[in-house]
Short mmCIF file of C-alpha atoms in Angstrom, two decimals:
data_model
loop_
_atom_site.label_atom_id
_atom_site.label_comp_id
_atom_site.label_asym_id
_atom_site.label_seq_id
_atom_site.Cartn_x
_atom_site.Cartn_y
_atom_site.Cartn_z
CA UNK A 286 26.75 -21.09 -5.17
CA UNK A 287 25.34 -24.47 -5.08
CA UNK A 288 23.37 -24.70 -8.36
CA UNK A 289 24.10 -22.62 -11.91
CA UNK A 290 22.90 -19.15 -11.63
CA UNK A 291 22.65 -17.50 -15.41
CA UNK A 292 21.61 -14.30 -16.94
CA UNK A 293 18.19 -14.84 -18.46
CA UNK A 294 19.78 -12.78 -21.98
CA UNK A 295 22.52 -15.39 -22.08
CA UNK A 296 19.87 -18.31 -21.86
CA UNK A 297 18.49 -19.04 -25.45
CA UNK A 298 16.11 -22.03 -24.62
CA UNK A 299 14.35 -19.34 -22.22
CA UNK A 300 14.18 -16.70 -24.44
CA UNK A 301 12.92 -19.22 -26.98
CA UNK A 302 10.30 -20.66 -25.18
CA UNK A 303 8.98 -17.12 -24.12
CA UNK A 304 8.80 -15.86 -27.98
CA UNK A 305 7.22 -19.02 -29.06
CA UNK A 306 4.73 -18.74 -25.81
CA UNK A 307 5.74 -22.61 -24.87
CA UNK A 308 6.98 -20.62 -21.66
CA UNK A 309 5.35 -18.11 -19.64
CA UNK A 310 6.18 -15.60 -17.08
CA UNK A 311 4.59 -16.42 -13.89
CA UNK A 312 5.68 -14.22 -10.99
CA UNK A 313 9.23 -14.71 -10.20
CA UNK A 314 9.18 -17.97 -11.88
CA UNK A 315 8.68 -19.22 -15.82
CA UNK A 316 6.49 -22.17 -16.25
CA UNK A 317 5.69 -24.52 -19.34
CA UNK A 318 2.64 -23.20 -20.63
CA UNK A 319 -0.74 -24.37 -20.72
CA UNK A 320 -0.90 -26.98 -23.90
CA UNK A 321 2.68 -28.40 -23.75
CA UNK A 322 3.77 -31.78 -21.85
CA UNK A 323 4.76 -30.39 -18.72
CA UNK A 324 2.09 -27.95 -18.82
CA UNK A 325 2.54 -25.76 -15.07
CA UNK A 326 5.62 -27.44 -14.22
CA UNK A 327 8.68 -24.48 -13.21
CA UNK A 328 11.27 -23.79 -15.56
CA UNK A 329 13.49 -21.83 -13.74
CA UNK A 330 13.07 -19.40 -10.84
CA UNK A 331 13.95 -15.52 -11.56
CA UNK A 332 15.91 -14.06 -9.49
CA UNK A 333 18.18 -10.33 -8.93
CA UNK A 334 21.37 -9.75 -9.29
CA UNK A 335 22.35 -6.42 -6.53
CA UNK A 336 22.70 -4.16 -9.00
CA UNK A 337 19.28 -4.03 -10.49
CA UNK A 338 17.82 -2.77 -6.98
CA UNK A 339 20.10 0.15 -6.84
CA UNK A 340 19.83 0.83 -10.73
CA UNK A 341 15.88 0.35 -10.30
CA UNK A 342 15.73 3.06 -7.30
CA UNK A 343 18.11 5.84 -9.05
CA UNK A 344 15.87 5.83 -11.83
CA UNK A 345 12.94 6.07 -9.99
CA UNK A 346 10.74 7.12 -13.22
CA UNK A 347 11.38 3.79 -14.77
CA UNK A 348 10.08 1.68 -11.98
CA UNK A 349 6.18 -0.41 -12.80
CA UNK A 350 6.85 0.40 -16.53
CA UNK A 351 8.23 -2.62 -17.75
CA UNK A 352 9.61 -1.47 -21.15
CA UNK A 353 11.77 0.35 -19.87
CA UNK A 354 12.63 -1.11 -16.85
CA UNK A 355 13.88 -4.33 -18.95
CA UNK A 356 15.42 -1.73 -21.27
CA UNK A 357 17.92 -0.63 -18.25
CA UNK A 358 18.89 -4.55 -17.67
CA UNK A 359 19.62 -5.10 -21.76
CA UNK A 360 16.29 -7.27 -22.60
CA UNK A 361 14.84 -6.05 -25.24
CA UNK A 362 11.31 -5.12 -26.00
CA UNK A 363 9.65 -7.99 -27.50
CA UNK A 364 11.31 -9.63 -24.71
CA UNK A 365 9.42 -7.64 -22.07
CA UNK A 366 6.44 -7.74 -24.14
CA UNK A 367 6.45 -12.19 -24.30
CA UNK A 368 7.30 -11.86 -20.56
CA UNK A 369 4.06 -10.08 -19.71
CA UNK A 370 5.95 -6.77 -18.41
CA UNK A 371 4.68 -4.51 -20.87
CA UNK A 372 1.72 -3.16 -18.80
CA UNK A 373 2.42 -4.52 -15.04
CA UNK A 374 0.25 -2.53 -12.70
CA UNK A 375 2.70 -0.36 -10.85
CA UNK A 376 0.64 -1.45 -7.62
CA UNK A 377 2.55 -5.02 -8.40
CA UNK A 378 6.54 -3.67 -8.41
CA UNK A 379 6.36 -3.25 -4.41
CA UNK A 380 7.78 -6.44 -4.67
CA UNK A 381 11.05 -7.52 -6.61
CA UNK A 382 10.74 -9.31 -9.38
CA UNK A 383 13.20 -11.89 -7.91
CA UNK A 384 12.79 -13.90 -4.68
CA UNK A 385 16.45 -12.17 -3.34
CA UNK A 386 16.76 -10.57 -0.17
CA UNK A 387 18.34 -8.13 -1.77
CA UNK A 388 15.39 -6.55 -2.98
CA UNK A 389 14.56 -4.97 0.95
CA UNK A 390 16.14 -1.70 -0.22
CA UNK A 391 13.56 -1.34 -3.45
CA UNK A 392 11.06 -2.29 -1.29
CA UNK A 393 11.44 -0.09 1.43
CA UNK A 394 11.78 2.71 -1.28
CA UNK A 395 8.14 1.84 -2.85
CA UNK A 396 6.87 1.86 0.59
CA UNK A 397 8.32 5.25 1.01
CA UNK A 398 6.80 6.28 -2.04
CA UNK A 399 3.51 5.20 -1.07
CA UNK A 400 3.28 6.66 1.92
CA UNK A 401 4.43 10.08 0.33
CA UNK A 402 2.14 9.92 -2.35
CA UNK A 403 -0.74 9.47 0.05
CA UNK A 404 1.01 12.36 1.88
CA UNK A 405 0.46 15.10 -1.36
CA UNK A 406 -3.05 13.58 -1.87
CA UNK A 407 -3.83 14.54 1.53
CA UNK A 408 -2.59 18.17 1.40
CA UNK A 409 -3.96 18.43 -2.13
CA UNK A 410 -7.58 17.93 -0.66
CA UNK A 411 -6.73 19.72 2.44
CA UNK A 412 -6.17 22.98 -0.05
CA UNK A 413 -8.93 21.86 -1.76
CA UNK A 414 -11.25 22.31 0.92
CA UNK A 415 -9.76 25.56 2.14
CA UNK A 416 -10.25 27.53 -0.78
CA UNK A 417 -14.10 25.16 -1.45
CA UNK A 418 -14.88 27.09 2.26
CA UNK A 419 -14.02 30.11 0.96
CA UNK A 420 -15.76 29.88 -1.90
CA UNK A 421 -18.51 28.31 0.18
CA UNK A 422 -18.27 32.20 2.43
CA UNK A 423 -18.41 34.21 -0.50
CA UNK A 424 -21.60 32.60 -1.54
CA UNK A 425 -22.90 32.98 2.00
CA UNK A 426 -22.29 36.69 1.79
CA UNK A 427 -23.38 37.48 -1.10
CA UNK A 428 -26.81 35.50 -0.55
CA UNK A 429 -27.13 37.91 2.62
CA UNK A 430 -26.09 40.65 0.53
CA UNK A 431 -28.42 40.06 -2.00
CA UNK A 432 -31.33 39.36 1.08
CA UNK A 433 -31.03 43.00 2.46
CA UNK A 434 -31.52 44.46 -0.99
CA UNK A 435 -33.87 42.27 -1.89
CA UNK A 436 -35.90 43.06 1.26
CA UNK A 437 -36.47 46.70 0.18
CA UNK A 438 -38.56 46.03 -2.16
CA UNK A 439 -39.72 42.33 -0.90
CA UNK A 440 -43.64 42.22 -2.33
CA UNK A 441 -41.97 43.40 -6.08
CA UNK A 442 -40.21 39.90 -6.25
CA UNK A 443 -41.13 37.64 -3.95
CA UNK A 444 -42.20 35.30 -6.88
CA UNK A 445 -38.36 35.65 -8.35
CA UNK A 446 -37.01 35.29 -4.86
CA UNK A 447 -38.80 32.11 -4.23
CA UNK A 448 -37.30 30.86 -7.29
CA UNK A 449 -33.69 31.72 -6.94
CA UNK A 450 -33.72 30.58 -3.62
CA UNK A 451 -34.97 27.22 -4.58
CA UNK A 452 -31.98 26.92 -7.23
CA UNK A 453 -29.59 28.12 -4.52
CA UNK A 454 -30.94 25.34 -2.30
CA UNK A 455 -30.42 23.02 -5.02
CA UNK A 456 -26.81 24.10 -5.60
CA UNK A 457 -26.07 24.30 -2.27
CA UNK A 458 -27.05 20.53 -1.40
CA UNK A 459 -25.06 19.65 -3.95
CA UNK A 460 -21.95 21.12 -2.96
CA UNK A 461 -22.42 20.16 0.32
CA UNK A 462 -22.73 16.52 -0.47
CA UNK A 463 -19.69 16.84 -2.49
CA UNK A 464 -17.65 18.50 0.37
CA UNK A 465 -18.94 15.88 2.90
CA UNK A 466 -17.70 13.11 0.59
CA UNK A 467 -14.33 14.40 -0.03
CA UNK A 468 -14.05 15.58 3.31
CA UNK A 469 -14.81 12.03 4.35
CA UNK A 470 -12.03 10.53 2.00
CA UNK A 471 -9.70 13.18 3.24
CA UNK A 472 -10.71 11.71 6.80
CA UNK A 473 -9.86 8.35 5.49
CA UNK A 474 -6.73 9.13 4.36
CA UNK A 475 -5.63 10.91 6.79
CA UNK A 476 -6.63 7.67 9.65
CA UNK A 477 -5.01 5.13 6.90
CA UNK A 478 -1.57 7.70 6.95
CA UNK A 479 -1.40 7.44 10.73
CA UNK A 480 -2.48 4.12 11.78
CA UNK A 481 -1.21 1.97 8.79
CA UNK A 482 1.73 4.08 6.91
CA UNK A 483 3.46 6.07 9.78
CA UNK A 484 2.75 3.35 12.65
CA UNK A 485 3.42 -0.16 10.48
CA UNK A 486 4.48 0.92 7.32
CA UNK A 487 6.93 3.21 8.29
CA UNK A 488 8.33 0.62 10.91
CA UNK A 489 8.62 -1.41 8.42
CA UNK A 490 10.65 0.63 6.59
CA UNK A 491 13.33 1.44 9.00
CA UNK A 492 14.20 -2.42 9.37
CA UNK A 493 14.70 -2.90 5.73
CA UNK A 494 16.45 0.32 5.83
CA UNK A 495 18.64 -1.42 8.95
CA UNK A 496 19.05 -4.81 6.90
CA UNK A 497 20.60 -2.66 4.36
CA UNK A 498 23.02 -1.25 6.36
CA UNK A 499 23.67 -4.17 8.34
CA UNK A 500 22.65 -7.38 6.51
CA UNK A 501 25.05 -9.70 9.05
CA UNK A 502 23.01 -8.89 11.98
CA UNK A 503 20.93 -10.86 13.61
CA UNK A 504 17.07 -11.14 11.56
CA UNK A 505 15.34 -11.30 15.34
CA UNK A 506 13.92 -7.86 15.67
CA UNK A 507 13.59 -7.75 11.76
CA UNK A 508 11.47 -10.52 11.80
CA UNK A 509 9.09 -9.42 14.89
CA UNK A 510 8.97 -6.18 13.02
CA UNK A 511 7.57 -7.74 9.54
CA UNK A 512 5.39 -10.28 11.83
CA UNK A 513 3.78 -7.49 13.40
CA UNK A 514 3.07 -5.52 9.99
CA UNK A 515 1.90 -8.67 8.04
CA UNK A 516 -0.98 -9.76 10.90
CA UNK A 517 -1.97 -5.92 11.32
CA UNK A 518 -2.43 -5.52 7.50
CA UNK A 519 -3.72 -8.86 6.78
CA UNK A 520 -6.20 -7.89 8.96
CA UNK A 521 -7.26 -4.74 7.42
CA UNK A 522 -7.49 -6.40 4.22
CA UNK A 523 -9.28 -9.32 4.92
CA UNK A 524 -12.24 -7.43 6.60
CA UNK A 525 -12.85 -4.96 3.74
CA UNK A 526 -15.88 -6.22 1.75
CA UNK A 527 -15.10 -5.83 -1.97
CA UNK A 528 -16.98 -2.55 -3.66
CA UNK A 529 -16.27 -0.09 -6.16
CA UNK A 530 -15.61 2.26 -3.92
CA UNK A 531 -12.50 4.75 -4.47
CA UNK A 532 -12.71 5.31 -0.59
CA UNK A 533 -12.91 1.49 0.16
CA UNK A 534 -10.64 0.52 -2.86
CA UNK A 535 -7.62 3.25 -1.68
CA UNK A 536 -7.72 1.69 1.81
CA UNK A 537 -7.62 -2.15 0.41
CA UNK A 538 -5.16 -1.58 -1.97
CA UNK A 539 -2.24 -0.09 0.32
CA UNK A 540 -3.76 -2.98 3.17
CA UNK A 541 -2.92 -5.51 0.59
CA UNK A 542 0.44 -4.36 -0.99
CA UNK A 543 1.64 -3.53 2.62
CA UNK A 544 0.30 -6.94 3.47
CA UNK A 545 2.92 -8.55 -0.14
CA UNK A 546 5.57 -7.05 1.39
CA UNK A 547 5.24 -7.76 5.10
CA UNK A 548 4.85 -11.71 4.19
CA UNK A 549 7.46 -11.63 1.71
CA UNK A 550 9.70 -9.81 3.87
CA UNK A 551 9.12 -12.13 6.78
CA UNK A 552 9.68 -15.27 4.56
CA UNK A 553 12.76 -14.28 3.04
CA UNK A 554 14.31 -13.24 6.36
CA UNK A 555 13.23 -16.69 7.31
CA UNK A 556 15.20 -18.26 4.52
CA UNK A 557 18.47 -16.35 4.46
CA UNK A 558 19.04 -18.04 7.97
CA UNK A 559 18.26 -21.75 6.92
CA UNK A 560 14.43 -21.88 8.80
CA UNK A 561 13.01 -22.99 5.36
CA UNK A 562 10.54 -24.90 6.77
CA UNK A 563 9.01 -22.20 8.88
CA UNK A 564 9.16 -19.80 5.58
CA UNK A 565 7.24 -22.65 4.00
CA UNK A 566 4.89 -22.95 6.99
CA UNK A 567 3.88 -18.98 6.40
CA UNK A 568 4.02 -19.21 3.23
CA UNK A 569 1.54 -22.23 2.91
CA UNK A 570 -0.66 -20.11 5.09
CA UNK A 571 -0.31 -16.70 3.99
CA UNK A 572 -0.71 -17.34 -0.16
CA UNK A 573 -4.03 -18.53 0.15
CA UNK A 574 -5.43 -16.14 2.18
CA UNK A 575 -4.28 -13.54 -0.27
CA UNK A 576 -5.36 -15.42 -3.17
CA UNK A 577 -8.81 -15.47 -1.77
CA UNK A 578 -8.91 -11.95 -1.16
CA UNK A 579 -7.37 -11.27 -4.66
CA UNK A 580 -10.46 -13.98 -6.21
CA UNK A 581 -13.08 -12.59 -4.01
CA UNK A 582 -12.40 -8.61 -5.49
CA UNK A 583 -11.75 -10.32 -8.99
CA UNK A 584 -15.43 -11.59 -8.58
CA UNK A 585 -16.79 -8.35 -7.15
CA UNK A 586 -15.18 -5.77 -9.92
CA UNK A 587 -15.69 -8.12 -12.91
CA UNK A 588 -19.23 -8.61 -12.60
CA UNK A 589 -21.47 -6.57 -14.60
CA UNK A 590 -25.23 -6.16 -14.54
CA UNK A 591 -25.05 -7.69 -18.22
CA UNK A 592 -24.51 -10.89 -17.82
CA UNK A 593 -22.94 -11.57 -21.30
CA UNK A 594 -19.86 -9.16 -20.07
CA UNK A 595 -19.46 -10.42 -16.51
CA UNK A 596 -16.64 -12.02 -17.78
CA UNK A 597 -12.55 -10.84 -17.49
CA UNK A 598 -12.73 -11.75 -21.78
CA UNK A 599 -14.74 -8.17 -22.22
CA UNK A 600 -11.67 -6.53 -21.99
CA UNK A 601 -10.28 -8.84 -24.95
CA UNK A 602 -13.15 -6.22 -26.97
CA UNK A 603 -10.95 -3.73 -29.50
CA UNK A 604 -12.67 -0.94 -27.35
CA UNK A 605 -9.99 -1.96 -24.88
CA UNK A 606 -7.36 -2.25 -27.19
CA UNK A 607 -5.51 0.80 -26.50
CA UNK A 608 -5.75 0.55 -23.33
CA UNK A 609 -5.55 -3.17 -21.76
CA UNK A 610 -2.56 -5.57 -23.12
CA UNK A 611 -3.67 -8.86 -23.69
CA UNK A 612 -0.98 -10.23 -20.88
CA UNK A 613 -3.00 -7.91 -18.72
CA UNK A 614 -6.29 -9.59 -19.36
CA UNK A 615 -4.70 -12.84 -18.88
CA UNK A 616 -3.44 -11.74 -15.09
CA UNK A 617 -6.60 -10.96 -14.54
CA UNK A 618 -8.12 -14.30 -15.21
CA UNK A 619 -5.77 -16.09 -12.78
CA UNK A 620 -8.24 -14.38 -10.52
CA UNK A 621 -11.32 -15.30 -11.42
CA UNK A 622 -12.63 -18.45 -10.68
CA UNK A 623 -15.24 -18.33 -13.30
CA UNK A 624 -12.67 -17.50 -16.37
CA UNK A 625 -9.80 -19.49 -15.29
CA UNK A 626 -11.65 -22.86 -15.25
CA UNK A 627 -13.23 -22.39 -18.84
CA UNK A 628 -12.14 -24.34 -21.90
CA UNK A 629 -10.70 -23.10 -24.96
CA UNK A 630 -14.49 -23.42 -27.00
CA UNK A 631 -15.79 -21.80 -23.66
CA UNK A 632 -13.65 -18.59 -24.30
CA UNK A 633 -14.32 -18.78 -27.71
CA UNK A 634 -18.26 -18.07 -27.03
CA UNK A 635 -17.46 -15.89 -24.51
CA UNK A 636 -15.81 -13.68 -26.13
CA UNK A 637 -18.97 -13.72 -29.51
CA UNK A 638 -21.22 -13.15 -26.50
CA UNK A 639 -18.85 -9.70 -25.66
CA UNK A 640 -18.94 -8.93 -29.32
CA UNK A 641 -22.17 -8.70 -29.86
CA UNK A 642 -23.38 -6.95 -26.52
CA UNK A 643 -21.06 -3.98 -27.61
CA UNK A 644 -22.37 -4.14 -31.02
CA UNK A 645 -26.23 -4.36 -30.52
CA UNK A 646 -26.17 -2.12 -27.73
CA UNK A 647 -26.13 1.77 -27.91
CA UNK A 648 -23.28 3.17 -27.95
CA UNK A 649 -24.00 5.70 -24.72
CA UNK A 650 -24.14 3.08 -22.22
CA UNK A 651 -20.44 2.78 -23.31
CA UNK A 652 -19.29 6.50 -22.57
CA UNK A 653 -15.78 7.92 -21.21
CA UNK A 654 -16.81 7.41 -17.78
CA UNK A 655 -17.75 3.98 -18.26
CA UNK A 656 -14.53 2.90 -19.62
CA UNK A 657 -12.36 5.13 -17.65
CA UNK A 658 -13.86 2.91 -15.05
CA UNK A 659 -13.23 -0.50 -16.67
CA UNK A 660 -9.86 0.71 -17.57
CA UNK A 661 -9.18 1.08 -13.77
CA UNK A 662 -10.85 -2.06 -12.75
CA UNK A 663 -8.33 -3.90 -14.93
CA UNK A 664 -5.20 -2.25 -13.10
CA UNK A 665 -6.54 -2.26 -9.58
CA UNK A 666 -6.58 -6.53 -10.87
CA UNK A 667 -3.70 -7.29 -12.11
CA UNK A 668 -2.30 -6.02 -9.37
CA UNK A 669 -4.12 -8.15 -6.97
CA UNK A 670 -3.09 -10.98 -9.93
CA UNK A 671 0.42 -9.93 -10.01
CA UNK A 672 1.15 -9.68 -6.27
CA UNK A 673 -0.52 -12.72 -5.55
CA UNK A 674 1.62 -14.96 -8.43
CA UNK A 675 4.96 -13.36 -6.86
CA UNK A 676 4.09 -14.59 -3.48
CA UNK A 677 3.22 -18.10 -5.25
CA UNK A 678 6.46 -17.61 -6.51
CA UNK A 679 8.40 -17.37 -3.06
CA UNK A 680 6.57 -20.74 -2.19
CA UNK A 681 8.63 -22.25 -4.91
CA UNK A 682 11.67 -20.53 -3.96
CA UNK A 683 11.15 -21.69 -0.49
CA UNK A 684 10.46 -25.03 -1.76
CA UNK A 685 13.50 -25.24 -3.48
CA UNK A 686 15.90 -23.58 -0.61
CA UNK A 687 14.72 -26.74 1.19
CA UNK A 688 15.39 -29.47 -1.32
CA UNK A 689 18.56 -28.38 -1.51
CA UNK A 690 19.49 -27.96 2.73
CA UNK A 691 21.46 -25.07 1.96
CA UNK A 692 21.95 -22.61 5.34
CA UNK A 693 20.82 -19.90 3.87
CA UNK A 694 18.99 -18.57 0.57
CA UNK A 695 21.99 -16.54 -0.02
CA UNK A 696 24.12 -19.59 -1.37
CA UNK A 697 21.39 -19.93 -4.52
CA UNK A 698 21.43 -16.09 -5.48
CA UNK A 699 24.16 -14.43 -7.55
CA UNK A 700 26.73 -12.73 -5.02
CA UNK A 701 27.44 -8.99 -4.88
CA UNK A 702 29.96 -8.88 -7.82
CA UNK A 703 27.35 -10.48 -10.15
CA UNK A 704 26.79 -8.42 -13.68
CA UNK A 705 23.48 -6.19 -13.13
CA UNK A 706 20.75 -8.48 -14.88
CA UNK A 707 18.01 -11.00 -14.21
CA UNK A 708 19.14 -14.72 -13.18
CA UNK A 709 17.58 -17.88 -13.88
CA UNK A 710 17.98 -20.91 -11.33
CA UNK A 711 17.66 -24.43 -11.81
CA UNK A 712 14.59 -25.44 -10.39
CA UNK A 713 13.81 -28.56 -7.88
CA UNK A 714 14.12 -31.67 -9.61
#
């Protein structure tokens, strides 16, 4: 290896600097924080060591919960918690933590996973509606039933009849509507599993499966392959037009996360064989694409019709507390134009203003429903946040595989016989 590689436990400064918040966790890479001298400048890079992919995938239950996950590598809690992995969106751990190329194989498993999830959710609904028809025939027949006997003695209870039957209407239009929604999510799902999981997705998938069996082949058809995927799904994601909208939210999300991994995928290939300016050249094109369409559903989900909580600080509000990590709300921000620009005084106010809207307010505006909702506005974020820091991460990465002309990435990560752990790297001077 051409520069120091060293296991982030075994590096007090970092740890330091982390507990003390003059460091924070940005993607794969730790930066001084806000406040300090060098305030944005890198730190180090993070990067994986082999054996954290294969320890991550065997125990898959561990994987997005950061605790634990940093629990299996040695770091301790408070550790995890300083780092801003104690509530990461498990949306955001389709990509490695690291910027190695050895995270394909835990890629190509969340990929699996995704597309099997999506698989149960569709035969879930598909039962759903199966016994809903049924349900849906007994009604019918009992309605007729309850016609014929009805029309023996019609004049008795023609009032009563005219009454039930407008309640029956009633229910019925609202069952109906209900079935024709989930029927058309079901239909969505079922279009998204075909064209995007099985067709792209899943191609996708067998070349990282192939790179893991044969990582000394040639990267050509690999590369086509995660091309392919990344303009397809970029695509998709960039025409949605941000709603809250499970339909329109389920499709985005896997467009986007497919769209992480395709980039990433195609960048890192790019790197391993020494084109680092053509990873750079993607890169510089591909991050800010994403970042706009991670700012543009940041602006959509965060604004309210109050204007005092349009604002990613109302989820500072203890109402939240059990709920939303600070470190979460702060992900969030990086995604909003409006909150990441303010100034300390300016988030001060902000967050009186949120105060005293839930306080003066009545408390049934603020019911289960409504915060089961904010609750998942804040995840389906931060992974937007999350994804798109990593990918700002691989810039650097790239950046630095460049300054230092090496023929491939591969020279700058910890070989094969390296202890299972997180790295840090020496970043370009």
């Amino acid at each position: 290896m051409l520069i120091d590689t060293t296991l982030l436990v075994n590096n007090p400064d970092i740890i330091k600097g982390l507990l003390d918040g003059s460091m924070k966790r940005y993607g794969s890479v730790i930066r001084w924080a806000a406040g300090t001298e060098n305030a944005g400048q890198i730190v180090r890079h993070l990067v994986e060591a082999p054996g954290v992919t294969n320890t991550v995938i065997s125990g898959a239950k561990v994987i997005g919960e950061g605790v634990n996950y940093y629990k299996l590598l040695g770091i301790e809690k408070t550790l995890s918690s300083v780092m801003g992995l104690s509530q990461v969106a498990a949306g955001a751990s389709v990509l490695n933590l690291g910027v190695s190329i050895l995270g394909f194989a835990y890629m190509g498993y969340k990929l699996h996973q995704i597309q099997k999830q999506l698989g149960h959710i569709q035969q879930s609904m598909e039962e759903g509606f199966d016994r809903m028809e049924a349900s849906l025939y007994r009604i019918e027949g009992s309605i007729q039933k309850g016609f014929s006997q009805v029309g023996v003695s019609l004049d008795r209870v023609e009032h009563r009849l005219n009454i039930i039957s407008g309640q029956l209407g009633y229910l019925f239009l609202l069952v109906e509507d209900n079935r024709q929604k989930q029927q058309s999510l079901a239909k969505a799902i079922s279009h998204l599993h075909q064209a995007m999981l099985i067709k792209e997705i899943a191609a996708l998938n067998a070349e990282l499966d192939d790179r893991k069996r044969f990582p000394d082949e040639s990267s050509r058809e690999s590369l086509k392959v995660a091309s392919r995927v990344r303009l397809f799904l970029a695509n998709q994601a960039l025409q949605a037009t941000p709603e809250l909208d499970a339909e329109l939210m389920l499709n985005t999300d896997i467009s986007i996360q497919g769209w992480a991994v395709a980039t990433a995928t195609e960048a890192q290939l790019l790197l391993e064989i020494g084109q680092h300016q053509e990873a750079r050249e993607l890169l510089a094109i591909e991050v800010p694409k994403f970042k706009q369409v991670a700012e543009r559903w940041g602006n959509e989900l965060i604004s309210d019709e109050n204007p005092y909580l349009s604002t990613t600080y109302r989820f500072n509000h203890s109402r939240f507390q059990e709920y939303i990590t600070p470190e979460r709300v702060e992900r969030i921000v990086e995604i909003s134009p409006s909150d990441r620009t303010l100034s300390s005084e300016h988030i001060r106010t902000k967050k009186i203003h949120v105060d005293v809207e839930f306080e003066m307010s009545h408390s049934s505006q603020w019911d289960q429903t409504w915060l089961h909702r904010q609750i998942a506005i804040a995840e389906y974020l931060d992974t937007l946040s999350e994804l798109s820091a990593r990918l700002d991460g691989l810039q650097s990465f790239a950046a630095l595989c460049e300054s230092k002309n090496v023929s491939s990435s591969r020279h700058l990560l910890p070989d094969y016989n390296a202890a299972t752990g997180l790295y840090v790297l020496q970043p370009n001077e």
